Amino acid sequence: MPRLTAPLVLLVLLNVACSDGDLCAQAPRCDDSEAINCETACAVGPCSTGPTVQDCGKDTTCTVVPGPRNDARFYRSRAVCTFDLKACSPADAGPPVCEGERLVRGCSAYLRDIRVPCSQAGLYFAQVPACCLGGGDAGTPDGGSPDAGTGDGGIPDGGALGGDAGR
């Protein structure tokens, strides 16, 4: 019986270690009211690399939407916090706007009226509002442009927790 105990303990430990799992391997997905995404590299800013978890809040619903397959920038599926499950047209809706707490709202390239943190705006909108691009609170430690010379075009460490409603 003692020989069987060690493999069982190892199996239990492996199962526990994998249950939380790698968020990047699980993304995109909705976990109750949280939108979970992962970005391994950024071609445009602002964008943070690594896993992000956004609490959608009471006025939006998390849903996974496919990206347009013929779009080189927005082709990936994303978990988004949407105000309405119906499709919208970015050309007809106008540019996205800044909300409080470093959030952006608008009709995204994913054809949904969504809310995202400034640190991820470049992943969802063709045009990013000025509030996310510069000034002392632009999402970078020095307040500079989020894509000013970092290797991935975004914020290298994903920013501070809670600073822009993403983590």
Short mmCIF file of N, CA and C in Angstrom, two decimals:
data_model
loop_
_atom_site.label_atom_id
_atom_site.label_comp_id
_atom_site.label_asym_id
_atom_site.label_seq_id
_atom_site.Cartn_x
_atom_site.Cartn_y
_atom_site.Cartn_z
N MET A 1 0.80 -1.21 0.00
CA MET A 1 0.00 0.00 0.00
C MET A 1 0.84 1.27 0.00
N PRO A 2 2.00 1.33 0.71
CA PRO A 2 2.80 2.55 0.68
C PRO A 2 3.29 2.91 -0.72
N ARG A 3 3.51 1.92 -1.58
CA ARG A 3 3.95 2.22 -2.94
C ARG A 3 2.86 2.94 -3.73
N LEU A 4 1.64 2.65 -3.46
CA LEU A 4 0.52 3.27 -4.15
C LEU A 4 0.28 4.70 -3.67
N THR A 5 0.63 5.00 -2.44
CA THR A 5 0.40 6.32 -1.87
C THR A 5 1.19 7.41 -2.59
N ALA A 6 2.45 7.18 -2.88
CA ALA A 6 3.28 8.20 -3.53
C ALA A 6 2.73 8.58 -4.91
N PRO A 7 2.37 7.63 -5.78
CA PRO A 7 1.80 8.04 -7.08
C PRO A 7 0.47 8.78 -6.93
N LEU A 8 -0.35 8.37 -5.96
CA LEU A 8 -1.61 9.07 -5.75
C LEU A 8 -1.39 10.50 -5.29
N VAL A 9 -0.45 10.68 -4.38
CA VAL A 9 -0.14 12.03 -3.91
C VAL A 9 0.36 12.88 -5.07
N LEU A 10 1.23 12.32 -5.91
CA LEU A 10 1.75 13.04 -7.07
C LEU A 10 0.61 13.39 -8.03
N LEU A 11 -0.30 12.48 -8.26
CA LEU A 11 -1.43 12.72 -9.15
C LEU A 11 -2.32 13.84 -8.59
N VAL A 12 -2.58 13.82 -7.30
CA VAL A 12 -3.39 14.87 -6.67
C VAL A 12 -2.69 16.22 -6.79
N LEU A 13 -1.39 16.26 -6.53
CA LEU A 13 -0.64 17.51 -6.64
C LEU A 13 -0.64 18.06 -8.05
N LEU A 14 -0.47 17.20 -9.03
CA LEU A 14 -0.52 17.64 -10.43
C LEU A 14 -1.89 18.16 -10.80
N ASN A 15 -2.93 17.49 -10.32
CA ASN A 15 -4.29 17.94 -10.61
C ASN A 15 -4.57 19.30 -9.98
N VAL A 16 -4.13 19.51 -8.76
CA VAL A 16 -4.32 20.80 -8.09
C VAL A 16 -3.52 21.89 -8.81
N ALA A 17 -2.30 21.58 -9.21
CA ALA A 17 -1.47 22.57 -9.89
C ALA A 17 -2.06 22.96 -11.23
N CYS A 18 -2.72 22.04 -11.91
CA CYS A 18 -3.29 22.33 -13.23
C CYS A 18 -4.70 22.89 -13.15
N SER A 19 -5.36 22.80 -12.02
CA SER A 19 -6.74 23.26 -11.95
C SER A 19 -6.85 24.77 -12.12
N ASP A 20 -5.93 25.55 -11.53
CA ASP A 20 -5.95 26.99 -11.77
C ASP A 20 -5.52 27.24 -13.20
N GLY A 21 -4.54 26.52 -13.64
CA GLY A 21 -4.11 26.54 -15.02
C GLY A 21 -3.49 27.84 -15.46
N ASP A 22 -3.02 27.79 -16.65
CA ASP A 22 -2.43 28.93 -17.31
C ASP A 22 -3.55 29.72 -17.99
N LEU A 23 -3.78 30.95 -17.57
CA LEU A 23 -4.86 31.75 -18.15
C LEU A 23 -4.69 31.93 -19.65
N CYS A 24 -3.45 32.01 -20.11
CA CYS A 24 -3.23 32.16 -21.56
C CYS A 24 -3.69 30.93 -22.32
N ALA A 25 -3.53 29.76 -21.73
CA ALA A 25 -3.97 28.54 -22.39
C ALA A 25 -5.49 28.44 -22.41
N GLN A 26 -6.18 29.14 -21.50
CA GLN A 26 -7.63 29.07 -21.40
C GLN A 26 -8.33 30.21 -22.14
N ALA A 27 -7.60 31.22 -22.55
CA ALA A 27 -8.19 32.41 -23.16
C ALA A 27 -8.46 32.18 -24.64
N PRO A 28 -9.43 32.87 -25.21
CA PRO A 28 -10.37 33.77 -24.55
C PRO A 28 -11.53 32.98 -23.94
N ARG A 29 -12.00 33.47 -22.82
CA ARG A 29 -13.16 32.83 -22.18
C ARG A 29 -13.80 33.81 -21.21
N CYS A 30 -15.04 33.49 -20.86
CA CYS A 30 -15.77 34.24 -19.85
C CYS A 30 -15.87 33.36 -18.62
N ASP A 31 -15.56 33.93 -17.48
CA ASP A 31 -15.69 33.24 -16.21
C ASP A 31 -16.64 34.08 -15.38
N ASP A 32 -17.92 33.71 -15.40
CA ASP A 32 -18.98 34.53 -14.81
C ASP A 32 -18.96 35.91 -15.44
N SER A 33 -18.65 36.94 -14.67
CA SER A 33 -18.65 38.31 -15.22
C SER A 33 -17.25 38.80 -15.56
N GLU A 34 -16.29 37.91 -15.71
CA GLU A 34 -14.93 38.29 -16.05
C GLU A 34 -14.58 37.87 -17.47
N ALA A 35 -13.99 38.80 -18.21
CA ALA A 35 -13.49 38.51 -19.55
C ALA A 35 -12.01 38.20 -19.43
N ILE A 36 -11.61 37.02 -19.88
CA ILE A 36 -10.22 36.58 -19.78
C ILE A 36 -9.63 36.47 -21.18
N ASN A 37 -8.55 37.20 -21.41
CA ASN A 37 -7.85 37.20 -22.69
C ASN A 37 -6.36 37.07 -22.44
N CYS A 38 -5.61 36.81 -23.49
CA CYS A 38 -4.17 36.74 -23.38
C CYS A 38 -3.55 37.24 -24.67
N GLU A 39 -2.54 38.03 -24.52
CA GLU A 39 -1.82 38.56 -25.67
C GLU A 39 -0.35 38.23 -25.50
N THR A 40 0.22 37.53 -26.46
CA THR A 40 1.63 37.16 -26.36
C THR A 40 2.55 38.24 -26.91
N ALA A 41 2.06 39.05 -27.84
CA ALA A 41 2.85 40.14 -28.42
C ALA A 41 1.89 41.19 -28.93
N CYS A 42 2.36 42.43 -29.00
CA CYS A 42 1.53 43.53 -29.47
C CYS A 42 2.18 44.20 -30.67
N ALA A 43 1.42 44.34 -31.73
CA ALA A 43 1.91 45.05 -32.91
C ALA A 43 1.58 46.54 -32.82
N VAL A 44 0.54 46.89 -32.06
CA VAL A 44 0.12 48.29 -31.89
C VAL A 44 -0.14 48.55 -30.42
N GLY A 45 -0.10 49.79 -30.02
CA GLY A 45 -0.39 50.14 -28.64
C GLY A 45 -1.59 51.05 -28.57
N PRO A 46 -2.15 51.26 -27.40
CA PRO A 46 -1.73 50.58 -26.18
C PRO A 46 -2.21 49.14 -26.13
N CYS A 47 -1.34 48.30 -25.62
CA CYS A 47 -1.63 46.88 -25.48
C CYS A 47 -0.68 46.31 -24.45
N SER A 48 -1.19 45.51 -23.53
CA SER A 48 -0.37 44.83 -22.54
C SER A 48 -0.24 43.37 -22.93
N THR A 49 0.94 42.82 -22.74
CA THR A 49 1.13 41.40 -23.03
C THR A 49 0.84 40.57 -21.80
N GLY A 50 0.53 39.30 -22.04
CA GLY A 50 0.22 38.38 -20.96
C GLY A 50 -1.27 38.28 -20.74
N PRO A 51 -1.68 37.54 -19.71
CA PRO A 51 -3.11 37.37 -19.45
C PRO A 51 -3.72 38.63 -18.86
N THR A 52 -4.98 38.90 -19.22
CA THR A 52 -5.74 39.99 -18.63
C THR A 52 -7.09 39.46 -18.19
N VAL A 53 -7.55 39.94 -17.06
CA VAL A 53 -8.86 39.58 -16.53
C VAL A 53 -9.58 40.89 -16.26
N GLN A 54 -10.70 41.09 -16.94
CA GLN A 54 -11.48 42.31 -16.77
C GLN A 54 -12.83 41.96 -16.18
N ASP A 55 -13.17 42.60 -15.06
CA ASP A 55 -14.48 42.43 -14.45
C ASP A 55 -15.47 43.26 -15.25
N CYS A 56 -16.47 42.62 -15.81
CA CYS A 56 -17.41 43.32 -16.68
C CYS A 56 -18.35 44.26 -15.92
N GLY A 57 -18.66 43.97 -14.71
CA GLY A 57 -19.55 44.84 -13.96
C GLY A 57 -21.01 44.56 -14.27
N LYS A 58 -21.88 45.32 -13.63
CA LYS A 58 -23.31 45.02 -13.71
C LYS A 58 -23.97 45.48 -15.01
N ASP A 59 -23.41 46.44 -15.73
CA ASP A 59 -24.09 46.96 -16.93
C ASP A 59 -23.60 46.34 -18.24
N THR A 60 -22.68 45.38 -18.16
CA THR A 60 -22.20 44.69 -19.36
C THR A 60 -22.24 43.19 -19.14
N THR A 61 -22.15 42.46 -20.23
CA THR A 61 -22.16 41.01 -20.21
C THR A 61 -20.92 40.50 -20.91
N CYS A 62 -20.28 39.52 -20.33
CA CYS A 62 -19.11 38.92 -20.97
C CYS A 62 -19.58 37.94 -22.04
N THR A 63 -18.97 38.05 -23.20
CA THR A 63 -19.23 37.12 -24.29
C THR A 63 -17.97 36.99 -25.14
N VAL A 64 -17.77 35.83 -25.71
CA VAL A 64 -16.63 35.62 -26.60
C VAL A 64 -17.11 35.88 -28.02
N VAL A 65 -16.41 36.78 -28.71
CA VAL A 65 -16.77 37.11 -30.09
C VAL A 65 -15.61 36.77 -31.02
N PRO A 66 -15.95 36.25 -32.20
CA PRO A 66 -14.90 35.95 -33.17
C PRO A 66 -14.42 37.22 -33.86
N GLY A 67 -13.18 37.21 -34.24
CA GLY A 67 -12.67 38.32 -35.02
C GLY A 67 -12.88 38.04 -36.49
N PRO A 68 -12.88 39.09 -37.30
CA PRO A 68 -13.02 38.87 -38.74
C PRO A 68 -11.78 38.15 -39.29
N ARG A 69 -11.97 37.03 -39.90
CA ARG A 69 -10.85 36.21 -40.37
C ARG A 69 -9.97 36.91 -41.40
N ASN A 70 -10.52 37.85 -42.13
CA ASN A 70 -9.75 38.53 -43.17
C ASN A 70 -9.07 39.80 -42.67
N ASP A 71 -9.06 40.04 -41.37
CA ASP A 71 -8.45 41.24 -40.81
C ASP A 71 -7.16 40.86 -40.08
N ALA A 72 -6.04 41.35 -40.57
CA ALA A 72 -4.74 40.98 -40.00
C ALA A 72 -4.56 41.47 -38.57
N ARG A 73 -5.26 42.52 -38.18
CA ARG A 73 -5.11 43.08 -36.83
C ARG A 73 -6.11 42.52 -35.83
N PHE A 74 -7.34 42.29 -36.24
CA PHE A 74 -8.41 41.91 -35.32
C PHE A 74 -8.95 40.51 -35.56
N TYR A 75 -8.14 39.62 -36.10
CA TYR A 75 -8.60 38.29 -36.50
C TYR A 75 -8.88 37.35 -35.33
N ARG A 76 -8.30 37.60 -34.17
CA ARG A 76 -8.44 36.66 -33.05
C ARG A 76 -9.79 36.81 -32.36
N SER A 77 -10.27 35.70 -31.79
CA SER A 77 -11.47 35.76 -30.95
C SER A 77 -11.09 36.42 -29.64
N ARG A 78 -12.03 37.13 -29.05
CA ARG A 78 -11.79 37.83 -27.77
C ARG A 78 -13.00 37.68 -26.86
N ALA A 79 -12.72 37.64 -25.57
CA ALA A 79 -13.76 37.75 -24.56
C ALA A 79 -13.94 39.24 -24.30
N VAL A 80 -15.16 39.74 -24.45
CA VAL A 80 -15.41 41.17 -24.31
C VAL A 80 -16.54 41.43 -23.33
N CYS A 81 -16.49 42.61 -22.71
CA CYS A 81 -17.58 43.08 -21.86
C CYS A 81 -18.46 43.96 -22.76
N THR A 82 -19.60 43.42 -23.18
CA THR A 82 -20.44 44.10 -24.14
C THR A 82 -21.71 44.65 -23.50
N PHE A 83 -22.14 45.81 -24.00
CA PHE A 83 -23.37 46.42 -23.53
C PHE A 83 -24.59 45.80 -24.21
N ASP A 84 -24.37 45.29 -25.41
CA ASP A 84 -25.46 44.73 -26.20
C ASP A 84 -24.90 43.58 -27.02
N LEU A 85 -25.59 42.47 -27.07
CA LEU A 85 -25.10 41.33 -27.82
C LEU A 85 -25.28 41.50 -29.33
N LYS A 86 -26.10 42.48 -29.74
CA LYS A 86 -26.30 42.73 -31.16
C LYS A 86 -25.06 43.39 -31.75
N ALA A 87 -24.85 43.14 -33.03
CA ALA A 87 -23.71 43.72 -33.74
C ALA A 87 -23.92 45.22 -33.95
N CYS A 88 -22.80 45.95 -33.97
CA CYS A 88 -22.82 47.38 -34.27
C CYS A 88 -21.84 47.61 -35.42
N SER A 89 -21.87 48.80 -35.99
CA SER A 89 -20.97 49.14 -37.08
C SER A 89 -20.02 50.25 -36.63
N PRO A 90 -18.72 49.96 -36.52
CA PRO A 90 -17.77 51.00 -36.09
C PRO A 90 -17.80 52.24 -36.98
N ALA A 91 -18.06 52.07 -38.27
CA ALA A 91 -18.10 53.22 -39.19
C ALA A 91 -19.28 54.13 -38.88
N ASP A 92 -20.39 53.57 -38.43
CA ASP A 92 -21.58 54.36 -38.14
C ASP A 92 -21.60 54.87 -36.70
N ALA A 93 -20.88 54.22 -35.81
CA ALA A 93 -20.96 54.53 -34.38
C ALA A 93 -20.07 55.69 -33.94
N GLY A 94 -19.09 56.04 -34.72
CA GLY A 94 -18.16 57.08 -34.30
C GLY A 94 -17.02 56.50 -33.48
N PRO A 95 -16.07 57.34 -33.12
CA PRO A 95 -14.88 56.85 -32.40
C PRO A 95 -15.20 56.45 -30.96
N PRO A 96 -14.38 55.58 -30.38
CA PRO A 96 -14.57 55.21 -28.98
C PRO A 96 -14.30 56.41 -28.07
N VAL A 97 -14.90 56.39 -26.89
CA VAL A 97 -14.76 57.50 -25.95
C VAL A 97 -14.21 57.00 -24.61
N CYS A 98 -13.61 57.91 -23.89
CA CYS A 98 -13.05 57.58 -22.58
C CYS A 98 -14.14 57.67 -21.52
N GLU A 99 -14.11 56.70 -20.62
CA GLU A 99 -14.95 56.73 -19.44
C GLU A 99 -14.03 56.88 -18.25
N GLY A 100 -14.57 57.02 -17.06
CA GLY A 100 -13.74 57.10 -15.88
C GLY A 100 -12.97 55.81 -15.64
N GLU A 101 -12.03 55.86 -14.73
CA GLU A 101 -11.23 54.70 -14.31
C GLU A 101 -10.44 54.08 -15.45
N ARG A 102 -9.97 54.91 -16.41
CA ARG A 102 -9.12 54.47 -17.52
C ARG A 102 -9.78 53.40 -18.38
N LEU A 103 -11.07 53.59 -18.65
CA LEU A 103 -11.82 52.67 -19.49
C LEU A 103 -12.23 53.37 -20.79
N VAL A 104 -12.39 52.57 -21.84
CA VAL A 104 -12.79 53.07 -23.16
C VAL A 104 -14.06 52.33 -23.56
N ARG A 105 -15.01 53.07 -24.12
CA ARG A 105 -16.26 52.47 -24.59
C ARG A 105 -16.48 52.85 -26.04
N GLY A 106 -16.95 51.89 -26.82
CA GLY A 106 -17.30 52.18 -28.20
C GLY A 106 -17.60 50.92 -28.97
N CYS A 107 -17.97 51.12 -30.23
CA CYS A 107 -18.22 50.01 -31.14
C CYS A 107 -16.86 49.55 -31.64
N SER A 108 -16.49 48.36 -31.28
CA SER A 108 -15.15 47.85 -31.56
C SER A 108 -15.05 47.22 -32.94
N ALA A 109 -13.85 46.86 -33.31
CA ALA A 109 -13.62 46.12 -34.55
C ALA A 109 -14.27 44.74 -34.49
N TYR A 110 -14.68 44.32 -33.31
CA TYR A 110 -15.38 43.06 -33.12
C TYR A 110 -16.90 43.22 -33.24
N LEU A 111 -17.31 44.39 -33.70
CA LEU A 111 -18.71 44.69 -34.02
C LEU A 111 -19.64 44.61 -32.81
N ARG A 112 -19.13 44.95 -31.65
CA ARG A 112 -19.93 45.01 -30.42
C ARG A 112 -19.61 46.31 -29.69
N ASP A 113 -20.61 46.86 -29.00
CA ASP A 113 -20.44 48.03 -28.15
C ASP A 113 -19.83 47.52 -26.85
N ILE A 114 -18.54 47.81 -26.63
CA ILE A 114 -17.81 47.21 -25.51
C ILE A 114 -17.14 48.26 -24.64
N ARG A 115 -16.68 47.79 -23.48
CA ARG A 115 -15.86 48.58 -22.57
C ARG A 115 -14.59 47.78 -22.30
N VAL A 116 -13.43 48.44 -22.48
CA VAL A 116 -12.13 47.80 -22.22
C VAL A 116 -11.22 48.77 -21.49
N PRO A 117 -10.22 48.26 -20.78
CA PRO A 117 -9.23 49.13 -20.15
C PRO A 117 -8.37 49.81 -21.22
N CYS A 118 -7.89 51.00 -20.92
CA CYS A 118 -7.00 51.72 -21.83
C CYS A 118 -5.80 50.87 -22.23
N SER A 119 -5.29 50.08 -21.31
CA SER A 119 -4.09 49.28 -21.60
C SER A 119 -4.32 48.23 -22.68
N GLN A 120 -5.57 47.99 -23.06
CA GLN A 120 -5.87 47.00 -24.08
C GLN A 120 -6.59 47.62 -25.29
N ALA A 121 -6.78 48.91 -25.31
CA ALA A 121 -7.59 49.56 -26.35
C ALA A 121 -7.11 49.29 -27.76
N GLY A 122 -5.81 49.18 -27.97
CA GLY A 122 -5.27 48.93 -29.30
C GLY A 122 -5.66 47.58 -29.86
N LEU A 123 -6.10 46.66 -29.00
CA LEU A 123 -6.51 45.33 -29.45
C LEU A 123 -7.95 45.28 -29.94
N TYR A 124 -8.73 46.31 -29.63
CA TYR A 124 -10.15 46.29 -29.92
C TYR A 124 -10.63 47.39 -30.85
N PHE A 125 -9.90 48.51 -30.88
CA PHE A 125 -10.35 49.66 -31.66
C PHE A 125 -9.31 50.07 -32.69
N ALA A 126 -9.77 50.39 -33.89
CA ALA A 126 -8.87 50.88 -34.94
C ALA A 126 -8.34 52.26 -34.55
N GLN A 127 -9.17 53.04 -33.86
CA GLN A 127 -8.79 54.37 -33.41
C GLN A 127 -8.87 54.40 -31.88
N VAL A 128 -7.74 54.65 -31.23
CA VAL A 128 -7.68 54.68 -29.77
C VAL A 128 -7.83 56.12 -29.30
N PRO A 129 -8.69 56.39 -28.31
CA PRO A 129 -8.87 57.75 -27.83
C PRO A 129 -7.58 58.34 -27.24
N ALA A 130 -7.45 59.64 -27.35
CA ALA A 130 -6.25 60.34 -26.87
C ALA A 130 -5.99 60.11 -25.39
N CYS A 131 -7.04 59.90 -24.58
CA CYS A 131 -6.84 59.70 -23.14
C CYS A 131 -6.00 58.46 -22.85
N CYS A 132 -5.90 57.55 -23.79
CA CYS A 132 -5.10 56.34 -23.60
C CYS A 132 -3.71 56.46 -24.19
N LEU A 133 -3.40 57.54 -24.88
CA LEU A 133 -2.16 57.62 -25.64
C LEU A 133 -1.07 58.48 -25.03
N GLY A 134 -1.33 59.30 -24.06
CA GLY A 134 -0.26 60.14 -23.54
C GLY A 134 -0.69 60.90 -22.31
N GLY A 135 0.19 61.72 -21.81
CA GLY A 135 -0.08 62.46 -20.58
C GLY A 135 0.33 61.64 -19.38
N GLY A 136 0.42 62.22 -18.24
CA GLY A 136 0.96 61.62 -17.03
C GLY A 136 0.32 60.33 -16.59
N ASP A 137 -0.82 59.92 -17.18
CA ASP A 137 -1.50 58.73 -16.72
C ASP A 137 -1.79 57.79 -17.89
N ALA A 138 -0.88 57.70 -18.83
CA ALA A 138 -1.15 56.96 -20.06
C ALA A 138 -0.96 55.46 -19.94
N GLY A 139 -0.66 54.96 -18.78
CA GLY A 139 -0.51 53.53 -18.64
C GLY A 139 0.94 53.07 -18.66
N THR A 140 1.86 54.00 -18.77
CA THR A 140 3.27 53.65 -18.70
C THR A 140 3.85 54.33 -17.47
N PRO A 141 4.90 53.79 -16.90
CA PRO A 141 5.44 54.37 -15.68
C PRO A 141 5.86 55.82 -15.82
N ASP A 142 6.34 56.22 -17.01
CA ASP A 142 6.79 57.60 -17.18
C ASP A 142 5.74 58.49 -17.80
N GLY A 143 4.54 57.95 -18.07
CA GLY A 143 3.47 58.76 -18.64
C GLY A 143 3.63 58.98 -20.12
N GLY A 144 4.59 58.35 -20.74
CA GLY A 144 4.81 58.53 -22.16
C GLY A 144 3.88 57.68 -22.99
N SER A 145 4.15 57.65 -24.27
CA SER A 145 3.33 56.87 -25.18
C SER A 145 3.49 55.39 -24.87
N PRO A 146 2.38 54.64 -24.79
CA PRO A 146 2.46 53.23 -24.44
C PRO A 146 3.25 52.38 -25.43
N ASP A 147 3.41 52.84 -26.67
CA ASP A 147 4.15 52.03 -27.63
C ASP A 147 5.44 52.70 -28.06
N ALA A 148 6.02 53.50 -27.17
CA ALA A 148 7.22 54.26 -27.50
C ALA A 148 8.49 53.44 -27.27
N GLY A 149 8.70 52.44 -28.08
CA GLY A 149 9.98 51.77 -28.06
C GLY A 149 10.05 50.45 -27.32
N THR A 150 8.99 49.98 -26.70
CA THR A 150 9.07 48.67 -26.08
C THR A 150 9.04 47.62 -27.17
N GLY A 151 9.65 46.49 -26.92
CA GLY A 151 9.80 45.46 -27.93
C GLY A 151 8.50 44.94 -28.51
N ASP A 152 7.43 44.91 -27.72
CA ASP A 152 6.18 44.37 -28.22
C ASP A 152 5.16 45.44 -28.56
N GLY A 153 5.54 46.71 -28.49
CA GLY A 153 4.62 47.79 -28.81
C GLY A 153 3.63 48.07 -27.71
N GLY A 154 3.81 47.50 -26.54
CA GLY A 154 2.86 47.70 -25.45
C GLY A 154 3.55 47.87 -24.13
N ILE A 155 2.82 47.65 -23.08
CA ILE A 155 3.33 47.80 -21.73
C ILE A 155 3.99 46.48 -21.35
N PRO A 156 5.29 46.46 -21.08
CA PRO A 156 6.00 45.21 -20.89
C PRO A 156 5.45 44.30 -19.79
N ASP A 157 4.95 44.88 -18.71
CA ASP A 157 4.53 44.03 -17.59
C ASP A 157 3.02 44.01 -17.40
N GLY A 158 2.28 44.55 -18.30
CA GLY A 158 0.83 44.53 -18.17
C GLY A 158 0.27 45.58 -17.25
N GLY A 159 1.10 46.42 -16.68
CA GLY A 159 0.60 47.50 -15.82
C GLY A 159 0.28 47.03 -14.42
N ALA A 160 -0.10 47.96 -13.59
CA ALA A 160 -0.43 47.67 -12.20
C ALA A 160 -1.82 47.08 -12.07
N LEU A 161 -2.03 46.22 -11.10
CA LEU A 161 -3.33 45.64 -10.87
C LEU A 161 -4.32 46.72 -10.48
N GLY A 162 -5.50 46.67 -11.07
CA GLY A 162 -6.56 47.60 -10.71
C GLY A 162 -6.36 49.00 -11.24
N GLY A 163 -5.20 49.31 -11.80
CA GLY A 163 -4.95 50.66 -12.28
C GLY A 163 -5.78 51.02 -13.48
N ASP A 164 -6.17 50.05 -14.29
CA ASP A 164 -6.97 50.35 -15.45
C ASP A 164 -8.08 49.33 -15.66
N ALA A 165 -8.56 48.77 -14.58
CA ALA A 165 -9.66 47.82 -14.56
C ALA A 165 -9.30 46.47 -15.17
N GLY A 166 -8.06 46.25 -15.50
CA GLY A 166 -7.62 44.95 -15.98
C GLY A 166 -6.60 44.39 -15.00
N ARG A 167 -6.40 43.11 -15.01
CA ARG A 167 -5.33 42.54 -14.18
C ARG A 167 -4.72 41.37 -14.86
#
